[in-house]
Short mmCIF file of C-alpha atoms in Angstrom, two decimals:
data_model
loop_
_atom_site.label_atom_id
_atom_site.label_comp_id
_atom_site.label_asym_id
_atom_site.label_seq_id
_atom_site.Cartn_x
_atom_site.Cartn_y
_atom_site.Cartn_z
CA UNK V 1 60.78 37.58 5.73
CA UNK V 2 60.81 40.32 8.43
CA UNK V 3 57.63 41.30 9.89
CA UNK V 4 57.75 45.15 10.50
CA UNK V 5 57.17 46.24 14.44
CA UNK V 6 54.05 48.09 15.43
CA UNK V 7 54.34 51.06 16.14
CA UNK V 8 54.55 52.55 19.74
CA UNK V 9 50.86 53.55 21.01
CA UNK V 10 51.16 57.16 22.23
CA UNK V 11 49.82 58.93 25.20
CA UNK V 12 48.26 61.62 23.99
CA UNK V 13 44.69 62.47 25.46
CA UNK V 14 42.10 64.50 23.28
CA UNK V 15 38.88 66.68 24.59
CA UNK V 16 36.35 68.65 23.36
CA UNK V 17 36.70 71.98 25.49
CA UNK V 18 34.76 75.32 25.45
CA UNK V 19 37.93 77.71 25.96
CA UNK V 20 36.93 81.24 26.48
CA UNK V 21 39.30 84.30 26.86
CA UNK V 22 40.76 83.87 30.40
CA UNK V 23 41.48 80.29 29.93
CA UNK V 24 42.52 81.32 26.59
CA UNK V 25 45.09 83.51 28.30
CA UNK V 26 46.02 80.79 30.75
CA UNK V 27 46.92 78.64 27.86
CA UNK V 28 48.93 80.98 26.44
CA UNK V 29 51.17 81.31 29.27
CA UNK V 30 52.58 77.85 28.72
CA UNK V 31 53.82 79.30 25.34
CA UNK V 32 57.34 79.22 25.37
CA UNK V 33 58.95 77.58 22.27
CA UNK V 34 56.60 78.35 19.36
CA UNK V 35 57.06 79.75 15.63
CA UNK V 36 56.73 83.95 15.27
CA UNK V 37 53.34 85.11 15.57
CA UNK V 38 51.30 86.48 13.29
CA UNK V 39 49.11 89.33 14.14
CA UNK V 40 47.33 89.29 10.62
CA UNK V 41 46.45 86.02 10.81
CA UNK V 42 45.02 85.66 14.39
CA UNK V 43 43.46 89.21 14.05
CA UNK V 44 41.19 87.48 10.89
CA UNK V 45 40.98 84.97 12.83
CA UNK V 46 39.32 86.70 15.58
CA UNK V 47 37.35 88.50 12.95
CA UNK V 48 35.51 84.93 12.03
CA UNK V 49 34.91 84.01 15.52
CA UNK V 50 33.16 87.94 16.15
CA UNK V 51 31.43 87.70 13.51
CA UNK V 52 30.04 83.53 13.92
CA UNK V 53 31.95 82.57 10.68
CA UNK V 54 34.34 80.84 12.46
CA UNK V 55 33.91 77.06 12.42
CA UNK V 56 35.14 74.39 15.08
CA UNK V 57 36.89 71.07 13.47
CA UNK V 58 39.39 68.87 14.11
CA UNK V 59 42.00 71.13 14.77
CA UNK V 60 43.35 71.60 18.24
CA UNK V 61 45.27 73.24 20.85
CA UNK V 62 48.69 70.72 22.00
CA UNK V 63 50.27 70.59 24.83
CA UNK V 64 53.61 68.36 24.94
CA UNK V 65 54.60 65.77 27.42
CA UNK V 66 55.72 69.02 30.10
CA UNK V 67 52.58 70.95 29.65
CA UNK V 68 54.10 73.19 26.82
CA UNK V 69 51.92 74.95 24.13
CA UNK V 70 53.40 73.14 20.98
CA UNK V 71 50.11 74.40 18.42
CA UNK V 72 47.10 76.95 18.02
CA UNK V 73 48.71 80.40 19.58
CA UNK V 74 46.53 81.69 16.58
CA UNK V 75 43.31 80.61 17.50
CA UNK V 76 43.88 81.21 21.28
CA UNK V 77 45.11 84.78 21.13
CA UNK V 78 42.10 85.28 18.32
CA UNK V 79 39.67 84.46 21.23
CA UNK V 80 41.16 86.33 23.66
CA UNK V 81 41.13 89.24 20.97
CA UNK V 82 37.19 88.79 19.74
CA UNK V 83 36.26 88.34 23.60
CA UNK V 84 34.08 85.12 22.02
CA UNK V 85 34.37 81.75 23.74
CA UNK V 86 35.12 78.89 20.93
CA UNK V 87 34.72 74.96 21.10
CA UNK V 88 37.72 73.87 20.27
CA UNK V 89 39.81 70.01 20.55
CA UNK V 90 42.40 70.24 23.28
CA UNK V 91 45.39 67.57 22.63
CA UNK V 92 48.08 66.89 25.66
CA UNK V 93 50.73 64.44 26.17
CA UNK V 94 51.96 65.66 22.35
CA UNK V 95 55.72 64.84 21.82
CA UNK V 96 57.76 67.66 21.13
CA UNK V 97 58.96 66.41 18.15
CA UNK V 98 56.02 67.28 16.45
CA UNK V 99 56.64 70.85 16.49
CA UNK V 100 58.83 69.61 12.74
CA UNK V 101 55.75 69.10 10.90
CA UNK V 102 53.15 70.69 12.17
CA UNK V 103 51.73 73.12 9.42
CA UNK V 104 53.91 71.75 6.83
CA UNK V 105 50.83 70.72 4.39
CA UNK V 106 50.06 73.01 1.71
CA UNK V 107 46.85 75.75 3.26
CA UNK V 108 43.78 75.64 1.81
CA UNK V 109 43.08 79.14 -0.33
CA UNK V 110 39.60 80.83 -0.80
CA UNK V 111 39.56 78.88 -4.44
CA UNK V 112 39.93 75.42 -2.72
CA UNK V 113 37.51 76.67 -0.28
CA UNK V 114 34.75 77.69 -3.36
CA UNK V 115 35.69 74.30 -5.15
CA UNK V 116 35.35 72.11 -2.28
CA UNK V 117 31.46 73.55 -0.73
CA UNK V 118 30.69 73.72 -4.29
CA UNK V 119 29.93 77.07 -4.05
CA UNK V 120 30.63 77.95 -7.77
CA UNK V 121 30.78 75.60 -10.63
CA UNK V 122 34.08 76.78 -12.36
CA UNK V 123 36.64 79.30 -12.40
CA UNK V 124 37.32 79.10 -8.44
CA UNK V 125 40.63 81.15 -8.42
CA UNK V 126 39.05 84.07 -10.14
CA UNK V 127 36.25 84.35 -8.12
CA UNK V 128 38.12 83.96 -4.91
CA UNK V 129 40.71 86.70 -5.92
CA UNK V 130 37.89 89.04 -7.20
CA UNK V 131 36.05 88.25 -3.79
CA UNK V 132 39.15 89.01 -1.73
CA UNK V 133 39.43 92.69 -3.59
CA UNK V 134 36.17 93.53 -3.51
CA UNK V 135 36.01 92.79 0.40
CA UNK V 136 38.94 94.85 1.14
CA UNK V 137 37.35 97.51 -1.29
CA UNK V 138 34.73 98.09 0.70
CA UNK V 139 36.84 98.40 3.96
CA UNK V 140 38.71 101.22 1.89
CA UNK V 141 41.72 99.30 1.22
CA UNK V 142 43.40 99.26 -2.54
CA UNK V 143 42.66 103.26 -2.32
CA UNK V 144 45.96 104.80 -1.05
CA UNK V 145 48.28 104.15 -3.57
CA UNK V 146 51.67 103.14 -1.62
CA UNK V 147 54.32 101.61 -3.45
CA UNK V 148 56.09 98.68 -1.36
CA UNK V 149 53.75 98.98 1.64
CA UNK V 150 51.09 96.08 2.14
CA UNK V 151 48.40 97.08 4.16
CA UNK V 152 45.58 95.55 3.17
CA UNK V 153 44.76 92.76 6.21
CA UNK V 154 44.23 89.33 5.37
CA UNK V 155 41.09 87.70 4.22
CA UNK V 156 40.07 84.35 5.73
CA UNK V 157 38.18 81.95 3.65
CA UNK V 158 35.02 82.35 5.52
CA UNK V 159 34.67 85.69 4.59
CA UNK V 160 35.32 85.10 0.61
CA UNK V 161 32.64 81.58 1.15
CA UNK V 162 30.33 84.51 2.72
CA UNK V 163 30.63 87.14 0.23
CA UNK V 164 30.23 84.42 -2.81
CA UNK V 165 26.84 83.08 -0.82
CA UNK V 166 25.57 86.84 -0.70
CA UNK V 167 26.67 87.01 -4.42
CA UNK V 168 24.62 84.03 -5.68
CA UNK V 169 21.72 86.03 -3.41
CA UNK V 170 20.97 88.16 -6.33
CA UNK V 171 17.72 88.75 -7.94
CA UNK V 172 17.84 86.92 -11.62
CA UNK V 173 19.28 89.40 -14.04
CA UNK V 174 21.48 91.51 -11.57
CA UNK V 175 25.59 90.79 -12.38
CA UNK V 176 27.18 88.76 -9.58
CA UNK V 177 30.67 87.59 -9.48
CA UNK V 178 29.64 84.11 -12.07
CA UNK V 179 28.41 86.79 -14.53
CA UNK V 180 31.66 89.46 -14.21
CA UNK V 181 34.02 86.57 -14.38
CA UNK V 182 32.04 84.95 -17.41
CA UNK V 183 32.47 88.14 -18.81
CA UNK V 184 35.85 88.89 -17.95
CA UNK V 185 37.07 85.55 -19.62
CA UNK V 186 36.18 86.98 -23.31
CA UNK V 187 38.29 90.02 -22.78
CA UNK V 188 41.68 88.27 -23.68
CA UNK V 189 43.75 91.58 -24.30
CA UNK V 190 42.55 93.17 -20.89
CA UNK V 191 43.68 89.47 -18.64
CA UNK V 192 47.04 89.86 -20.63
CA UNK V 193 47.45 93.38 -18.71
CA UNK V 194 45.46 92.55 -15.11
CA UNK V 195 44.91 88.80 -13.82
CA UNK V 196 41.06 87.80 -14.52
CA UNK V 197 40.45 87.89 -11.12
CA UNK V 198 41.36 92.01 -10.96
CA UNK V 199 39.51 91.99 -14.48
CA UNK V 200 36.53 90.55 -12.86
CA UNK V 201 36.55 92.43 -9.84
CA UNK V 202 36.87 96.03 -11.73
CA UNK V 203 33.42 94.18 -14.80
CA UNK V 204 31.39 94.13 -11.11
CA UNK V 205 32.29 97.29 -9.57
CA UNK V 206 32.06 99.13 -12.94
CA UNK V 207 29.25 96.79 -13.88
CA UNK V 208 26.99 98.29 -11.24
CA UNK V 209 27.26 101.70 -12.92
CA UNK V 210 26.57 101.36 -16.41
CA UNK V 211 27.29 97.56 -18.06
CA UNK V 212 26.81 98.95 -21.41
CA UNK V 213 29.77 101.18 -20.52
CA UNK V 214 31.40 98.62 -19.17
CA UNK V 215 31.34 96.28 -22.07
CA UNK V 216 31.99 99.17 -24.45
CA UNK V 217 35.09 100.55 -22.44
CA UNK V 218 36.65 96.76 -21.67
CA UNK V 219 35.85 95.81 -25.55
CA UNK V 220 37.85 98.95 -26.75
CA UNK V 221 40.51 98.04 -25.03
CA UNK V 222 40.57 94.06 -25.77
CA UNK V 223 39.88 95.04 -29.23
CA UNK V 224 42.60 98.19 -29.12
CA UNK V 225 40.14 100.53 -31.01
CA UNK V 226 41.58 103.44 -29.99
CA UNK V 227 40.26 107.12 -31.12
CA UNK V 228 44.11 108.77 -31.20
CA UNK V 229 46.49 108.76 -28.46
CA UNK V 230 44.44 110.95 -25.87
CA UNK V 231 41.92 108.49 -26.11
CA UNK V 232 42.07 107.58 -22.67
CA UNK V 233 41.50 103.80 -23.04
CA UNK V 234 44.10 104.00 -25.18
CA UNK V 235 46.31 105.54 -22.45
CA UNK V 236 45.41 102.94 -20.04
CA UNK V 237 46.45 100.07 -22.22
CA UNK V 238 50.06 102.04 -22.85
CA UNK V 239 50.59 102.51 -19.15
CA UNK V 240 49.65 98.80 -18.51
CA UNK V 241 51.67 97.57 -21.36
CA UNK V 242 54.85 99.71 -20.26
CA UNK V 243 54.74 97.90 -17.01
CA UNK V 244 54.40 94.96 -18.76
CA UNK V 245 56.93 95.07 -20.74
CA UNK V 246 59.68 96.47 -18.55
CA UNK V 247 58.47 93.95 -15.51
CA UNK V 248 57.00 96.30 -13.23
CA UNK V 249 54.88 94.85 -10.76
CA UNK V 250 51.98 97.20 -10.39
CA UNK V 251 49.97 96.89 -6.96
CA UNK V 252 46.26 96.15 -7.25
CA UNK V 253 45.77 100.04 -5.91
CA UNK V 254 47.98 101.43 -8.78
CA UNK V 255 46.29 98.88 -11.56
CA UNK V 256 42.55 100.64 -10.01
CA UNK V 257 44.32 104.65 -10.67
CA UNK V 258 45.10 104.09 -13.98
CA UNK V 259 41.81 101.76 -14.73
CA UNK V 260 39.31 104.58 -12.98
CA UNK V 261 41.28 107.61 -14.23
CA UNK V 262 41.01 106.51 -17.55
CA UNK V 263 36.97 104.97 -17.08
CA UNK V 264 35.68 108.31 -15.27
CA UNK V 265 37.49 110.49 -18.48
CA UNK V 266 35.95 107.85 -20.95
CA UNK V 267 32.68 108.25 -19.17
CA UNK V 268 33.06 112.09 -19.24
CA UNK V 269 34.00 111.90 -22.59
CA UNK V 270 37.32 113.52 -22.11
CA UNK V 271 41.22 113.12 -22.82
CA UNK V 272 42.74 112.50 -19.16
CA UNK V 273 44.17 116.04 -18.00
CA UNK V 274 47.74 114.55 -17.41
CA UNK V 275 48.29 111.38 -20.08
CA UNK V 276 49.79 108.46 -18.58
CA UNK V 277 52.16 107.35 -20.97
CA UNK V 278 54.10 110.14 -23.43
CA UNK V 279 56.40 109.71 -26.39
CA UNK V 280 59.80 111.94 -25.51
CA UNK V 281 61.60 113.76 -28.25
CA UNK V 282 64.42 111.52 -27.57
CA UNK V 283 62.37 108.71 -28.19
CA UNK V 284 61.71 107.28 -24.99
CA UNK V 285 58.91 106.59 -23.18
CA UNK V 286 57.69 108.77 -20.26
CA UNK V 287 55.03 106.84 -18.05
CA UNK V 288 52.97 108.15 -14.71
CA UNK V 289 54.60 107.25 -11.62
CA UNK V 290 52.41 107.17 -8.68
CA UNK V 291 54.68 108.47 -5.71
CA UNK V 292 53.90 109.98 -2.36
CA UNK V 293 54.94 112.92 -1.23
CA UNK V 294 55.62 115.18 1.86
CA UNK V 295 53.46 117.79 2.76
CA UNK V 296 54.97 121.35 4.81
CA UNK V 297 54.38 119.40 8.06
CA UNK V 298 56.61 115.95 6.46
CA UNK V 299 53.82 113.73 6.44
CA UNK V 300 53.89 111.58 3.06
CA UNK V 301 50.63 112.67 1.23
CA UNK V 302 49.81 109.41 -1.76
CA UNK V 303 47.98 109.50 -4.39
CA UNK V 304 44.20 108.05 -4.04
CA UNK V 305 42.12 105.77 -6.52
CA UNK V 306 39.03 108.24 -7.42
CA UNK V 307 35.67 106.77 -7.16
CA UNK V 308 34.12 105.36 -10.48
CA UNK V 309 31.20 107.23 -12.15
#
């Protein structure tokens, strides 16, 4: 029988240390060999820490046996960017080696976050991904419509944890985010055409300006009780099912035109002024593109998601 060594003892030293921007800074010159940095992800980062959702943990800054930053260039460029000084472990004495596997474990998303604080009994994912779109509604993102172009920021899980505790705020009665996705999960047709949490997000914000309407418009189209082809719920579920069915992958802005458009006309009681989807002579299918385009001075003028009514 062979009795397995123990292993090695290492050297590495941890403290607690209150690390404001210039020593921040100071840290960060001893980065020299790290991964790419990510502006998005420091810059939410930073966000958190401004705005005291940020909380200290385990986590910490390393330094390797020569006094090189091996881990947490995030989190110290995020407090040199929010200006806030941050508690955070300092580790030293790190071998290099490290660097291989640090970060390699799968991230926690905004759902684990919800499941894990026990936030919301059920249906994490959708909650998380309607919390995420509703946050970045309000900043005005998901409005231009721009085909290939991401420019929505990132949302930490601090802010979804927030939004879901100001959610479950609500007077008894009023439609939070447990009561849209509840709701959204019925309307099987509609989640075939826009993932439950989009479905859920669009039951809140067209919730709050008429639920009867709401109900009415989203049961039409689960139902696909359509009055002719002008009906513009009608047109929304042909758009939705062309991109469907020929694999386009609409962005969450261009899923909110063509869901709006069609709600403000079915609110109005109209036929949309340009239809989304038309039936060719030939046969084919012609379907709305939305496409930017230049102006007289060459600056690329997109189309914008109108405001529900």
């Amino acid at each position: 029988m062979t009795l397995a060594l123990a292993p090695v003892k290492p050297d590495i030293t941890m403290e607690l240390e209150l690390i404001d921007p210039d020593k921040a800074e100071s840290y960060l010159g001893k980065n020299h060999s790290n991964r790419n940095l990510r502006k998005a992800h420091y810059l939410s980062q930073a966000s958190d820490m401004k705005a005291g959702r940020w909380q200290s943990s385990h986590m910490s800054i390393a330094f390797d046996t020569k006094g090189k930053l091996i881990d947490g260039q995030h989190r110290l460029h995020a407090i040199v960017e929010s200006g806030v000084s941050m508690w955070l472990f300092v580790a030293r004495n790190v071998p290099a080696s490290v660097q291989e596997v640090i970060d390699t474990s799968a991230a926690r998303t905004g759902a684990d976050a919800l499941k894990l604080s026990g936030r919301v009994d059920s249906n994490h994912p959708a909650v998380a991904s309607a919390a995420r779109t509703a946050i970045l509604w309000s900043e005005g993102h998901h409005r231009p419509v721009r085909r290939g172009v991401n420019g929505a920021r990132k949302v930490t899980n601090s802010e979804i944890t927030s939004w879901v505790d100001e959610q479950n705020k609500l007077p008894e009665g009023a439609l939070s985010i447990t009561g849209a996705v509840a709701l959204a999960r019925k309307w099987n047709q509609v989640n075939d055409l826009m993932s439950l949490g989009l479905t859920s997000f669009a039951t809140l914000l067209l919730g709050s300006i008429d639920m009867d309407d709401t109900i009415k418009f989203f049961s039409k189209l689960d139902n696909l009780e359509f009055d002719g082809d002008e009906d513009p719920v009608k047109q929304f579920y042909l758009r939705e099912n062309e991109a469907k069915k020929s694999r386009d992958q609409l962005r969450i802005s261009e899923h909110l035109y063509f869901l709006i458009t069609a709600w403000n006309a079915f609110r109005s009681d109209e036929s949309l002024s340009k239809p989304f989807v038309k039936l060719l002579s030939s046969g084919k299918v012609s379907v709305t593109k939305l496409e930017g385009k230049p102006n007289k001075a060459g600056i690329m003028i997109y189309p914008q998601v109108p405001d529900p009514v």
